[in-house]
Coordinates of C-alpha atoms (C1' of nucleotides) in Angstrom, one line a residue:
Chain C
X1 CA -3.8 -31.8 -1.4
X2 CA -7.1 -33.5 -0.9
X3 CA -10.4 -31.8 -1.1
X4 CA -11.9 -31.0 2.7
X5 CA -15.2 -32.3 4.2
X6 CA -18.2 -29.3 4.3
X7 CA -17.7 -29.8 8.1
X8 CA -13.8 -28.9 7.5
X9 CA -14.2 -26.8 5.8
X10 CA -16.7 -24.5 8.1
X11 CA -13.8 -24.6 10.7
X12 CA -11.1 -23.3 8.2
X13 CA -13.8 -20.7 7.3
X14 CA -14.1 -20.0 11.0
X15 CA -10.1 -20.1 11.5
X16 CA -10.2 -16.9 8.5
X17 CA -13.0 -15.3 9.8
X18 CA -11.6 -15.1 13.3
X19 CA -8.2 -14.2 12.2
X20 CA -9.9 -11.2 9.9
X21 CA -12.3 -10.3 12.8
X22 CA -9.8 -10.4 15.7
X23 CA -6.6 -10.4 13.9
X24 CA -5.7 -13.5 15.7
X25 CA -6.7 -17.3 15.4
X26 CA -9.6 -19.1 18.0
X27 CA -8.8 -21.7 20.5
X28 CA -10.5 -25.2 20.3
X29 CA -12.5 -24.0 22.8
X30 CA -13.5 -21.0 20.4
X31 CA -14.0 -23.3 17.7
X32 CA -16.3 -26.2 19.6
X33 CA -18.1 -22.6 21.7
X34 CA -19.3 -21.1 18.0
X35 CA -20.0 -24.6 16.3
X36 CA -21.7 -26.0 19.2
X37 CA -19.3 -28.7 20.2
X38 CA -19.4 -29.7 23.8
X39 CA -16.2 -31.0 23.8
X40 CA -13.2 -29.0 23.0
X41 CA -11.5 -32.7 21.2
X42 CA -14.0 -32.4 18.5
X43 CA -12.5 -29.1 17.1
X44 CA -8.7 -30.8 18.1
X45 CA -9.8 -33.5 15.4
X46 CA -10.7 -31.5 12.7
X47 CA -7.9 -29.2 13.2
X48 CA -5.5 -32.5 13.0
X49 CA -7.7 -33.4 10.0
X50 CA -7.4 -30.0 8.4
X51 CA -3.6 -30.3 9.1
X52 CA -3.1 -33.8 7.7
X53 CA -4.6 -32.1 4.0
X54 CA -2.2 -29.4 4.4
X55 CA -4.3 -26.9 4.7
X56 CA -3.3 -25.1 7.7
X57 CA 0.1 -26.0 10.3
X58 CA -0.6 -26.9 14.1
X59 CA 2.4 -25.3 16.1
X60 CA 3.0 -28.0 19.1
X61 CA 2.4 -26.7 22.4
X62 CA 1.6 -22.7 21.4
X63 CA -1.9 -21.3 22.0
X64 CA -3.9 -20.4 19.1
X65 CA -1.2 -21.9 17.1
X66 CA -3.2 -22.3 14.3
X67 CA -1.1 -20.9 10.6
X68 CA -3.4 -20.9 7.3
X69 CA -1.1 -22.4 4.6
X70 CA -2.2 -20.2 2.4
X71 CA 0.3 -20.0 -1.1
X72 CA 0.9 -16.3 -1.2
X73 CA -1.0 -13.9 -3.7
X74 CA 1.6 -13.1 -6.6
X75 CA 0.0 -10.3 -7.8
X76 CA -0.9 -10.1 -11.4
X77 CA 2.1 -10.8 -14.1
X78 CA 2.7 -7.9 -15.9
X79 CA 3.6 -8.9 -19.7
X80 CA 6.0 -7.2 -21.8
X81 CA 7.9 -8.6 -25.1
X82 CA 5.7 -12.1 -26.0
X83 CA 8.4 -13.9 -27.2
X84 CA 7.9 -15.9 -30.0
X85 CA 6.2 -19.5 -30.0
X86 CA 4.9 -19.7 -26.4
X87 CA 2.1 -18.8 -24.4
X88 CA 2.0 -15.5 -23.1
X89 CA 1.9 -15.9 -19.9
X90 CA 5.4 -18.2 -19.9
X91 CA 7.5 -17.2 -17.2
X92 CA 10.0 -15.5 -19.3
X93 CA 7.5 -13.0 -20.7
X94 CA 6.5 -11.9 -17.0
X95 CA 8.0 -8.5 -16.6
X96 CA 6.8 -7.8 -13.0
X97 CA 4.2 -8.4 -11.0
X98 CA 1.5 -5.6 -9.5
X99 CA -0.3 -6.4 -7.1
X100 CA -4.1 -7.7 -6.8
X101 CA -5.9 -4.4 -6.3
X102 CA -9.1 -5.2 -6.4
X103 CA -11.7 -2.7 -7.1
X104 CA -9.2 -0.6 -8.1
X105 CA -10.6 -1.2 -12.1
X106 CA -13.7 -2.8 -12.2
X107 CA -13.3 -5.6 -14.5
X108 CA -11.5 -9.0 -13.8
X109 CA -7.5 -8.5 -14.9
X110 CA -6.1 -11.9 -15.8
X111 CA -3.0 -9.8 -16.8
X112 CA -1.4 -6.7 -18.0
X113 CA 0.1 -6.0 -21.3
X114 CA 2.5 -3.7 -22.2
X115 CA 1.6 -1.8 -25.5
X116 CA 4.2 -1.7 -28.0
X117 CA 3.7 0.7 -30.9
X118 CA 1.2 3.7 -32.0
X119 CA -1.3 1.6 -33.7
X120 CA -4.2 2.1 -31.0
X121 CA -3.8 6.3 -30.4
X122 CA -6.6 7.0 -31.6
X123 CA -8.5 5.6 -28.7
X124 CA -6.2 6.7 -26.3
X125 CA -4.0 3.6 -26.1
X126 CA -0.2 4.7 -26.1
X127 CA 3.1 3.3 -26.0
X128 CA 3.7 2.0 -23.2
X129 CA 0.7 2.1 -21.7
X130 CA -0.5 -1.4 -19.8
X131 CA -3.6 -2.6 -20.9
X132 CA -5.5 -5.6 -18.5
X133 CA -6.6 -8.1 -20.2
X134 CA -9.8 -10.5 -19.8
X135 CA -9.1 -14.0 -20.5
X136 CA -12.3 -14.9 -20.4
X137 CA -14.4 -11.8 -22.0
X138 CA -16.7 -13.4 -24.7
X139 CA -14.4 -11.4 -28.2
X140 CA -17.2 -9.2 -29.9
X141 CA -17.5 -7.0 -32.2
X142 CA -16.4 -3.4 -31.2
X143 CA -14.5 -4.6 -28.7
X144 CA -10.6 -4.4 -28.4
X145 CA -9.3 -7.7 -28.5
X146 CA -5.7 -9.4 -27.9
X147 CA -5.2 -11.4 -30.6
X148 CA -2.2 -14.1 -31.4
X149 CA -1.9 -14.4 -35.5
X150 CA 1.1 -17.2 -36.1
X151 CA 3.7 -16.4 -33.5
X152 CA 2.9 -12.5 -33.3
X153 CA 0.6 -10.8 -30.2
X154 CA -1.4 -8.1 -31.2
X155 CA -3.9 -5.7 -29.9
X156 CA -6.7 -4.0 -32.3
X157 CA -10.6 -3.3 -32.2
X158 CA -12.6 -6.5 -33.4
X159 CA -14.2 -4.9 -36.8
X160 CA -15.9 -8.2 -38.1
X161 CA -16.1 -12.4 -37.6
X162 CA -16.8 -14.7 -39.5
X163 CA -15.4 -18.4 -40.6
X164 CA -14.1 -17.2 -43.8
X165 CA -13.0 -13.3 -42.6
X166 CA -11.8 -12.4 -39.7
X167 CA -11.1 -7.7 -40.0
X168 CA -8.6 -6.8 -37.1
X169 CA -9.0 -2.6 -37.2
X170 CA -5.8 -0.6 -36.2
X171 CA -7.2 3.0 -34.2
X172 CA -4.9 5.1 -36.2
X173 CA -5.2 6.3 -39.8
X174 CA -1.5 5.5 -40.7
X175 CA -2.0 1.7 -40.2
X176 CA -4.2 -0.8 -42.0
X177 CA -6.8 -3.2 -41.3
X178 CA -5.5 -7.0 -41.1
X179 CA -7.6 -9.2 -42.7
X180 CA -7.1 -12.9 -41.5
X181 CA -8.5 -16.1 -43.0
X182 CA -9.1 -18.5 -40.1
X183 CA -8.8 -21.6 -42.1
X184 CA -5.8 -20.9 -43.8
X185 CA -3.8 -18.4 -41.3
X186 CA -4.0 -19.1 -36.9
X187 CA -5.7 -16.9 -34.9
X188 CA -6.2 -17.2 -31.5
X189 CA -8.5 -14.5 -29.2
X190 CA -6.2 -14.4 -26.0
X191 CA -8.9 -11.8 -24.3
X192 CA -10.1 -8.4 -24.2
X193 CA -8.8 -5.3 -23.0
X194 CA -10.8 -4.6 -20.4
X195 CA -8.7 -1.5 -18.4
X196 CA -5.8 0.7 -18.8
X197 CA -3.1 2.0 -16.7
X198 CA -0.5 4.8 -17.5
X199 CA 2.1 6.2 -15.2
X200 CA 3.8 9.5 -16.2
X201 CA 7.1 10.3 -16.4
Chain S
X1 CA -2.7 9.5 20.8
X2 CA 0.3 10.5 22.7
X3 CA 3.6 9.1 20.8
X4 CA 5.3 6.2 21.8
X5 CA 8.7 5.8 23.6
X6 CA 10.9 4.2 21.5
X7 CA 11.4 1.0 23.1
X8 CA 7.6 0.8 23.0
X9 CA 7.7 1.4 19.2
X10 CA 10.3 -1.4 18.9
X11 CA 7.1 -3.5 20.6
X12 CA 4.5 -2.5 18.8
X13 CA 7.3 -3.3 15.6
X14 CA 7.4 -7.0 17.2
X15 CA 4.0 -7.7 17.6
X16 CA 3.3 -6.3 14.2
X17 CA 6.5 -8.9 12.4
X18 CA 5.2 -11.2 14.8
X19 CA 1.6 -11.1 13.0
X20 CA 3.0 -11.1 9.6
X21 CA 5.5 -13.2 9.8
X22 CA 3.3 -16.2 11.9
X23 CA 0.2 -15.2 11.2
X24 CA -0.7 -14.5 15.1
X25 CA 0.2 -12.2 18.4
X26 CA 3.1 -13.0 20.6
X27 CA 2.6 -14.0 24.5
X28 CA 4.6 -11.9 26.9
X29 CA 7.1 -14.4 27.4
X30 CA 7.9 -13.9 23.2
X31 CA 8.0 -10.2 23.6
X32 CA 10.7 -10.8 26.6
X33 CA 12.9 -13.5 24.9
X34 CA 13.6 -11.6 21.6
X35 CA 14.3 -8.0 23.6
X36 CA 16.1 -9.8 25.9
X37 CA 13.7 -9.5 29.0
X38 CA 14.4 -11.7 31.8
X39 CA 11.0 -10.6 33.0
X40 CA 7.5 -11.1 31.1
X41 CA 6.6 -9.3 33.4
X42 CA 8.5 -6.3 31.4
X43 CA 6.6 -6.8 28.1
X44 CA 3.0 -6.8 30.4
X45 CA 3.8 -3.6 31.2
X46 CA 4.8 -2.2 28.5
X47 CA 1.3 -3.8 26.2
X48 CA -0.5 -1.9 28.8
X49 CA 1.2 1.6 28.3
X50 CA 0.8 0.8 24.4
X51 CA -2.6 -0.1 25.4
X52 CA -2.9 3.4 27.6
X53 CA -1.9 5.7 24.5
X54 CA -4.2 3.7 22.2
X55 CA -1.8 1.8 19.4
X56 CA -3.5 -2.0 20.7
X57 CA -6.2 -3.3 22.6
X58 CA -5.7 -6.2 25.0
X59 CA -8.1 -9.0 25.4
X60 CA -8.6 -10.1 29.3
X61 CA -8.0 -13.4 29.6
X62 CA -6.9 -14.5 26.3
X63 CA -3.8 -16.0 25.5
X64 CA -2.0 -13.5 22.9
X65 CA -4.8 -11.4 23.4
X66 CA -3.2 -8.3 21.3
X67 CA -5.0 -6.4 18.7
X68 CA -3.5 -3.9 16.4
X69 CA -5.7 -0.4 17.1
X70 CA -4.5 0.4 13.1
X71 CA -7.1 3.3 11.7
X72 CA -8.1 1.8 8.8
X73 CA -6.6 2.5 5.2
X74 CA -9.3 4.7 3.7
X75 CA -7.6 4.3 0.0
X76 CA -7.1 6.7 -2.4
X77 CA -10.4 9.0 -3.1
X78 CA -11.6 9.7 -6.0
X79 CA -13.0 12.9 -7.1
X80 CA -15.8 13.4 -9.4
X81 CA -17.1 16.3 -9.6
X82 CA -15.9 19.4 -7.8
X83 CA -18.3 21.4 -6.1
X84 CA -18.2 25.6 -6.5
X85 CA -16.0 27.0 -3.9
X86 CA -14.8 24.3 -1.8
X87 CA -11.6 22.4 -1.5
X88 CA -11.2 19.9 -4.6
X89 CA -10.6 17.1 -1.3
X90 CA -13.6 18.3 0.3
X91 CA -16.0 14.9 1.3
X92 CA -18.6 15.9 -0.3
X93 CA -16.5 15.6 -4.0
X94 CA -15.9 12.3 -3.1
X95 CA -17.0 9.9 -5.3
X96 CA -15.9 6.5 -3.7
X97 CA -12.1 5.5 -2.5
X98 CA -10.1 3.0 -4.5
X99 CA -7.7 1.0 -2.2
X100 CA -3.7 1.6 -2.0
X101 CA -2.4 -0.2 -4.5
X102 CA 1.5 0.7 -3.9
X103 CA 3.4 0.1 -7.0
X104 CA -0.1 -0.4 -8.9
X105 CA 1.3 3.1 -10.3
X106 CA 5.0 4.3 -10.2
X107 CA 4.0 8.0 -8.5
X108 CA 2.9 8.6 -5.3
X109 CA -1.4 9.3 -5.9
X110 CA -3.0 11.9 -3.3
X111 CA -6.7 11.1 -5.5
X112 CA -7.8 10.4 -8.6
X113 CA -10.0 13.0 -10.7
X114 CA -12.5 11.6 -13.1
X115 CA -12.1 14.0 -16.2
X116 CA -15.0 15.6 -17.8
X117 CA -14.7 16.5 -21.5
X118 CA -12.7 15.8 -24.4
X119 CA -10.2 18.7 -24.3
X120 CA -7.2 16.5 -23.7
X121 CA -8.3 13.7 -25.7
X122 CA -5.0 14.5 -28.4
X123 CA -2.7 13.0 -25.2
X124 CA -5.2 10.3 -25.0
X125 CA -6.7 11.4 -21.8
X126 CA -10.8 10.3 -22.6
X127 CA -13.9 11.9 -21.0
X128 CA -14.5 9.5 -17.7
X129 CA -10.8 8.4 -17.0
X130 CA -9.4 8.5 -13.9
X131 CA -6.1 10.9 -14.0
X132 CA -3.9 10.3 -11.0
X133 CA -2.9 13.9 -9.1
X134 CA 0.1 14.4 -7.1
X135 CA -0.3 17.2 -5.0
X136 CA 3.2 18.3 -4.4
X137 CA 5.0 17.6 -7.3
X138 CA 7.0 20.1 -8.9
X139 CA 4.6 22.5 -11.4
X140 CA 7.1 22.6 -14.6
X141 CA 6.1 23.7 -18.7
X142 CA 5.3 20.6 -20.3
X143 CA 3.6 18.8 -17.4
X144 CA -0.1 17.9 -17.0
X145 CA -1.6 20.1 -14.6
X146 CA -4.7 20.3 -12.7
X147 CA -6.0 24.0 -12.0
X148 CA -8.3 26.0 -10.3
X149 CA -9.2 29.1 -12.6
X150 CA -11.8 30.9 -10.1
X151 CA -13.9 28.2 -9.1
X152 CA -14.0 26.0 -11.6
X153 CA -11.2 22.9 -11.9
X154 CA -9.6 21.9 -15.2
X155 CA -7.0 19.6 -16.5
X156 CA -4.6 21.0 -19.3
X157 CA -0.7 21.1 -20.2
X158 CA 0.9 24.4 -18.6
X159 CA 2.2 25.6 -21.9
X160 CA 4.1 28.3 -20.4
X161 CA 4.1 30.5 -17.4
X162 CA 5.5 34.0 -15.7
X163 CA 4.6 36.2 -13.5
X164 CA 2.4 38.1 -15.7
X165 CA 0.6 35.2 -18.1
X166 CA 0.2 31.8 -17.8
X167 CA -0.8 29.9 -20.9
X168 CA -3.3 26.4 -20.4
X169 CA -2.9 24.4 -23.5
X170 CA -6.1 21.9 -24.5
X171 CA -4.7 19.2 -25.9
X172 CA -7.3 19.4 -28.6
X173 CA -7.6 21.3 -32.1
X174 CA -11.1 22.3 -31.2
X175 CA -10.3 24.4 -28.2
X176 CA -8.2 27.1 -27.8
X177 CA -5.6 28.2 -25.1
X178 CA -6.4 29.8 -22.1
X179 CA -4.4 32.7 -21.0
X180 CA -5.0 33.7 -17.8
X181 CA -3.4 37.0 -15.9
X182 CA -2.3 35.7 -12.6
X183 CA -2.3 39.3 -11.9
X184 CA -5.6 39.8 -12.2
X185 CA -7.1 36.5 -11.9
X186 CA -6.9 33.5 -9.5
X187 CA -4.9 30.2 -10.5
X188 CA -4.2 27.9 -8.3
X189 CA -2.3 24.8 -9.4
X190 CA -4.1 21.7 -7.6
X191 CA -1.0 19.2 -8.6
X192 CA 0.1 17.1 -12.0
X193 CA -0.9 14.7 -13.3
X194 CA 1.0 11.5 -13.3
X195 CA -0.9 8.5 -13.5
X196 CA -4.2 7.4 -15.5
X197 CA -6.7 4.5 -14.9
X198 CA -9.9 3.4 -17.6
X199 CA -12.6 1.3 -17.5
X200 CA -13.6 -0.2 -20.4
X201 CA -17.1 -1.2 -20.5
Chain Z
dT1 C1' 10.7 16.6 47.2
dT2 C1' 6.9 14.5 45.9
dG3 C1' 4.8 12.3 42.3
dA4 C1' 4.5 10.4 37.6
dT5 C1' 6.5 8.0 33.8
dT6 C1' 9.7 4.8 31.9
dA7 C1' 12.1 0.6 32.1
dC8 C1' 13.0 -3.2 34.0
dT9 C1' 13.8 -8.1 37.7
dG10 C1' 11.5 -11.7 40.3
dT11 C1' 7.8 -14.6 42.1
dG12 C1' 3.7 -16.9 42.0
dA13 C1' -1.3 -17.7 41.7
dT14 C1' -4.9 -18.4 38.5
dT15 C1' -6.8 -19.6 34.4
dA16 C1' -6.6 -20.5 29.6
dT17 C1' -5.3 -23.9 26.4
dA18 C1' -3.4 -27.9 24.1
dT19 C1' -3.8 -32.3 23.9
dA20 C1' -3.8 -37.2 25.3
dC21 C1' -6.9 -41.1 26.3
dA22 C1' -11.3 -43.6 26.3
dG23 C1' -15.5 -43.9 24.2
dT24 C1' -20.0 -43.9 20.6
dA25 C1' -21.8 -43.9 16.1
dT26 C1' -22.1 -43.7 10.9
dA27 C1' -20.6 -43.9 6.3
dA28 C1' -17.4 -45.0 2.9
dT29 C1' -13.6 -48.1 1.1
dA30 C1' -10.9 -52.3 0.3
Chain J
dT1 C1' -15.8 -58.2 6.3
dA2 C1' -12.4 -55.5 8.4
dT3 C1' -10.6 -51.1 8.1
dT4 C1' -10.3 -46.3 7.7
dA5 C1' -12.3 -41.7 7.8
dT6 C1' -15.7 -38.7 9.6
dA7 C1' -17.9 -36.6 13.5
dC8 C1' -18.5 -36.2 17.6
dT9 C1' -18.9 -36.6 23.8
dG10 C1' -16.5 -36.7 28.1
dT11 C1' -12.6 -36.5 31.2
dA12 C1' -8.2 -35.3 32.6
dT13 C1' -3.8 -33.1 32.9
dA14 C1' 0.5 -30.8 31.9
dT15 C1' 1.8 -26.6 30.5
dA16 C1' 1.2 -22.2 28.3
dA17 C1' 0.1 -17.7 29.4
dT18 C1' -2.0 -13.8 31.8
dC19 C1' -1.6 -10.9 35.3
dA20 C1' -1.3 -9.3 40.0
dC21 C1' 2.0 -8.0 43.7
dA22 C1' 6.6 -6.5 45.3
dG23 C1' 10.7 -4.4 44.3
dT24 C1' 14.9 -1.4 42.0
dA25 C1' 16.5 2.5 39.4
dA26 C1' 16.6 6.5 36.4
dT27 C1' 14.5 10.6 34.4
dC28 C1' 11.5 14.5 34.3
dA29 C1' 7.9 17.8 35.7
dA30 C1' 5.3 20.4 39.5

DNA sequence: TTGATTACTGTGATTATATACAGTATAATA
DNA sequence: TATTATACTGTATATAATCACAGTAATCAA
C-alpha cells in the first residue's frame, strides 16, 4: 500500500470528515464544491487514484459509493498466562480483546495484563485484576514496571537502577525484593503500569 | 417521539445494517428490493413517516440522503463529589462522562463514583479510584455497597443487616463499624459495587 | 361516515451523480 | 528522452435516484 500525495490525502480526509459529519460519503461534486475544483473529473481522478493505493473501494455505478478500507479496530489484547520464550504479545498469549475506549483511563494502554499472584496487595493490585500497560513509559524509579527476567513476566515497583544492580520491590511484606544483575541475568522493561481495571464477581 | 410501526422499525433496522455494513444510506430502490417492494415509491413513504416521528432526517435532493436522528451516547457519568441533599445522579455531581465501553467491564455500570478516603483501602479500593455502581443489583452481606446514611454517601461492605441494625464494615483497621438503626435513621442503599478503574500518574 | 394513518402498486418527470472522453501543464522516473 | 504519475479544466451523457401524482386497500378513531 503506497504512501498517498498531501493532495490525496486532503480528499480521504474530506471522505472521513463528511462521512462523521453527515453520516454518509460526498459526491464528486461535493468533493470538487469544498476543494474548489471546477470540474467534477478532478475529484473522479483522485478517487481512482485513492482507489488504485487501496485506500478506499469505488462501488461501480452507486452514488456516493465511496467505502474507506479501513482494517478494523481490534481492540486492545488482553494478556493472560505469558508463555514461556516469546513475546508477550504472541497471539497465543492474547486472552481477549476489549475494546479501544479511549478516555475511559487517561493514559495510553498498549495492553492489559492479567495479574497473577498476591505480590502487589499492598498497593491495591489483586489477583486477577488487569493492569494496562505502557510500552513506551520511560521505567523510573517508583514506578511499577513489567519486567521480563529470563523467560518469566513480572510486575513489581522499580526500587533502584543501575548497570551493576537492578532492585525489583514486591508490595507485600511476605515476598522479597529481587535483585537482578543486568550483566550476568536478562532483564527486559516491557512497560509500565499505567491503569487498572477490576470487575466484581 | 411517537413509536414506530413495526414495519417502519424493520426500516430504520435496514438503513441502520445498511450504514454499518457499507459504510453508507440506501436509496429507495434498496429499501424496496430487500422488503420485497415492487414500489420505491413504498420505502419514500415510509422515510417520510420515520422522518414525521423524528428517528431520521432526509436531505432534499441528495441521493441516499438519510441521516440517523440517534441522541447521542452521553457515556457513563462520573460522580465526584456528592452534593448535601440531592440525588447522587444529580448534574451538578457530575464530574465528566467516560464513554460506553461495553465489555470494557463484565457488569452493567449506571456511573462511576470517585472514592474519597482510605477506609476501604484493605480490599484495595485507593482514595481517587473510580468504583463502578450498579444501581439495581441485588443488596446481599458480603457485597460492596454504596450508601446514603443521612446525607452523606459512603462506600463500605454490608457486614450484616435486619430490620432493626445494619452493620457497615470499613475495610480498614483504623476505622470502626458503623451501626446504623434503620429504625431510627435513614439508609438508603445507592447500588454495589462491581467494577473499579485507576489512574496511575 | 368521514377522515387519518398505515401499507402498499404503478408511472414518470426532474435532477443528481457517475463517469467516459478530450485536453493542458508540471514534476518525477526510467 | 519517452513515459508515467500528479493535478487539474471542460464537456457530455447514460443512468441512478428523488420525489411528485394517482391509485387501491385495510384499520382505527371521532
Amino acid at each position: 500500500m503506497k504512501g498517498l500525495t498531501d493532495r490525496q490525502q486532503e480528499i480521504l480526509d474530506l471522505i472521513k470528515s463528511n462521512l462523521e459529519e453527515n453520516g454518509l460519503p460526498p459526491t464528486r461534486a461535493d468533493i470538487a464544491r469544498t476543494l474548489g475544483f471546477k470540474s467534477p473529473n478532478a475529484a473522479e481522478q483522485h478517487l481512482r487514484a485513492i482507489e488504485k493505493k487501496g485506500f478506499i473501494s469505488i462501488l461501480a455505478g452507486a452514488s456516493r459509493g465511496i467505502i474507506l478500507n479501513t482494517e478494523e479496530d481490534l481492540g486492545i489484547p488482553v494478556i493472560g498466562l505469558v508463555a514461556a520464550g516469546g513475546p508477550i504479545l504472541a497471539q497465543e498469549n492474547i486472552e481477549k480483546r476489549i475494546p479501544q475506549a479511549q478516555n475511559i483511563l487517561s493514559n495510553k494502554i498498549d495492553y492489559y495484563l492479567r495479574v497473577k499472584g498476591d505480590s502487589m496487595v499492598d498497593v491495591g493490585i489483586y489477583e486477577n485484576d488487569l493492569i494496562g500497560v505502557n510500552k513506551n513509559n520511560p521505567v523510573k524509579v517508583g514506578s511499577i514496571v513489567i519486567a521480563r527476567i529470563g523467560e518469566e513476566v513480572t510486575v513489581k515497583t522499580l526500587e533502584s537502577i543501575s548497570s551493576k544492580q537492578v532492585v525489583l520491590k514486591a508490595e507485600n511484606s511476605e515476598y522479597s525484593n529481587i535483585e537482578i544483575n543486568p550483566e550476568k541475568d536478562e532483564i527486559v522493561f516491557e512497560g509500565t503500569c499505567v491503569g487498572l481495571l477490576r470487575d466484581f464477581s
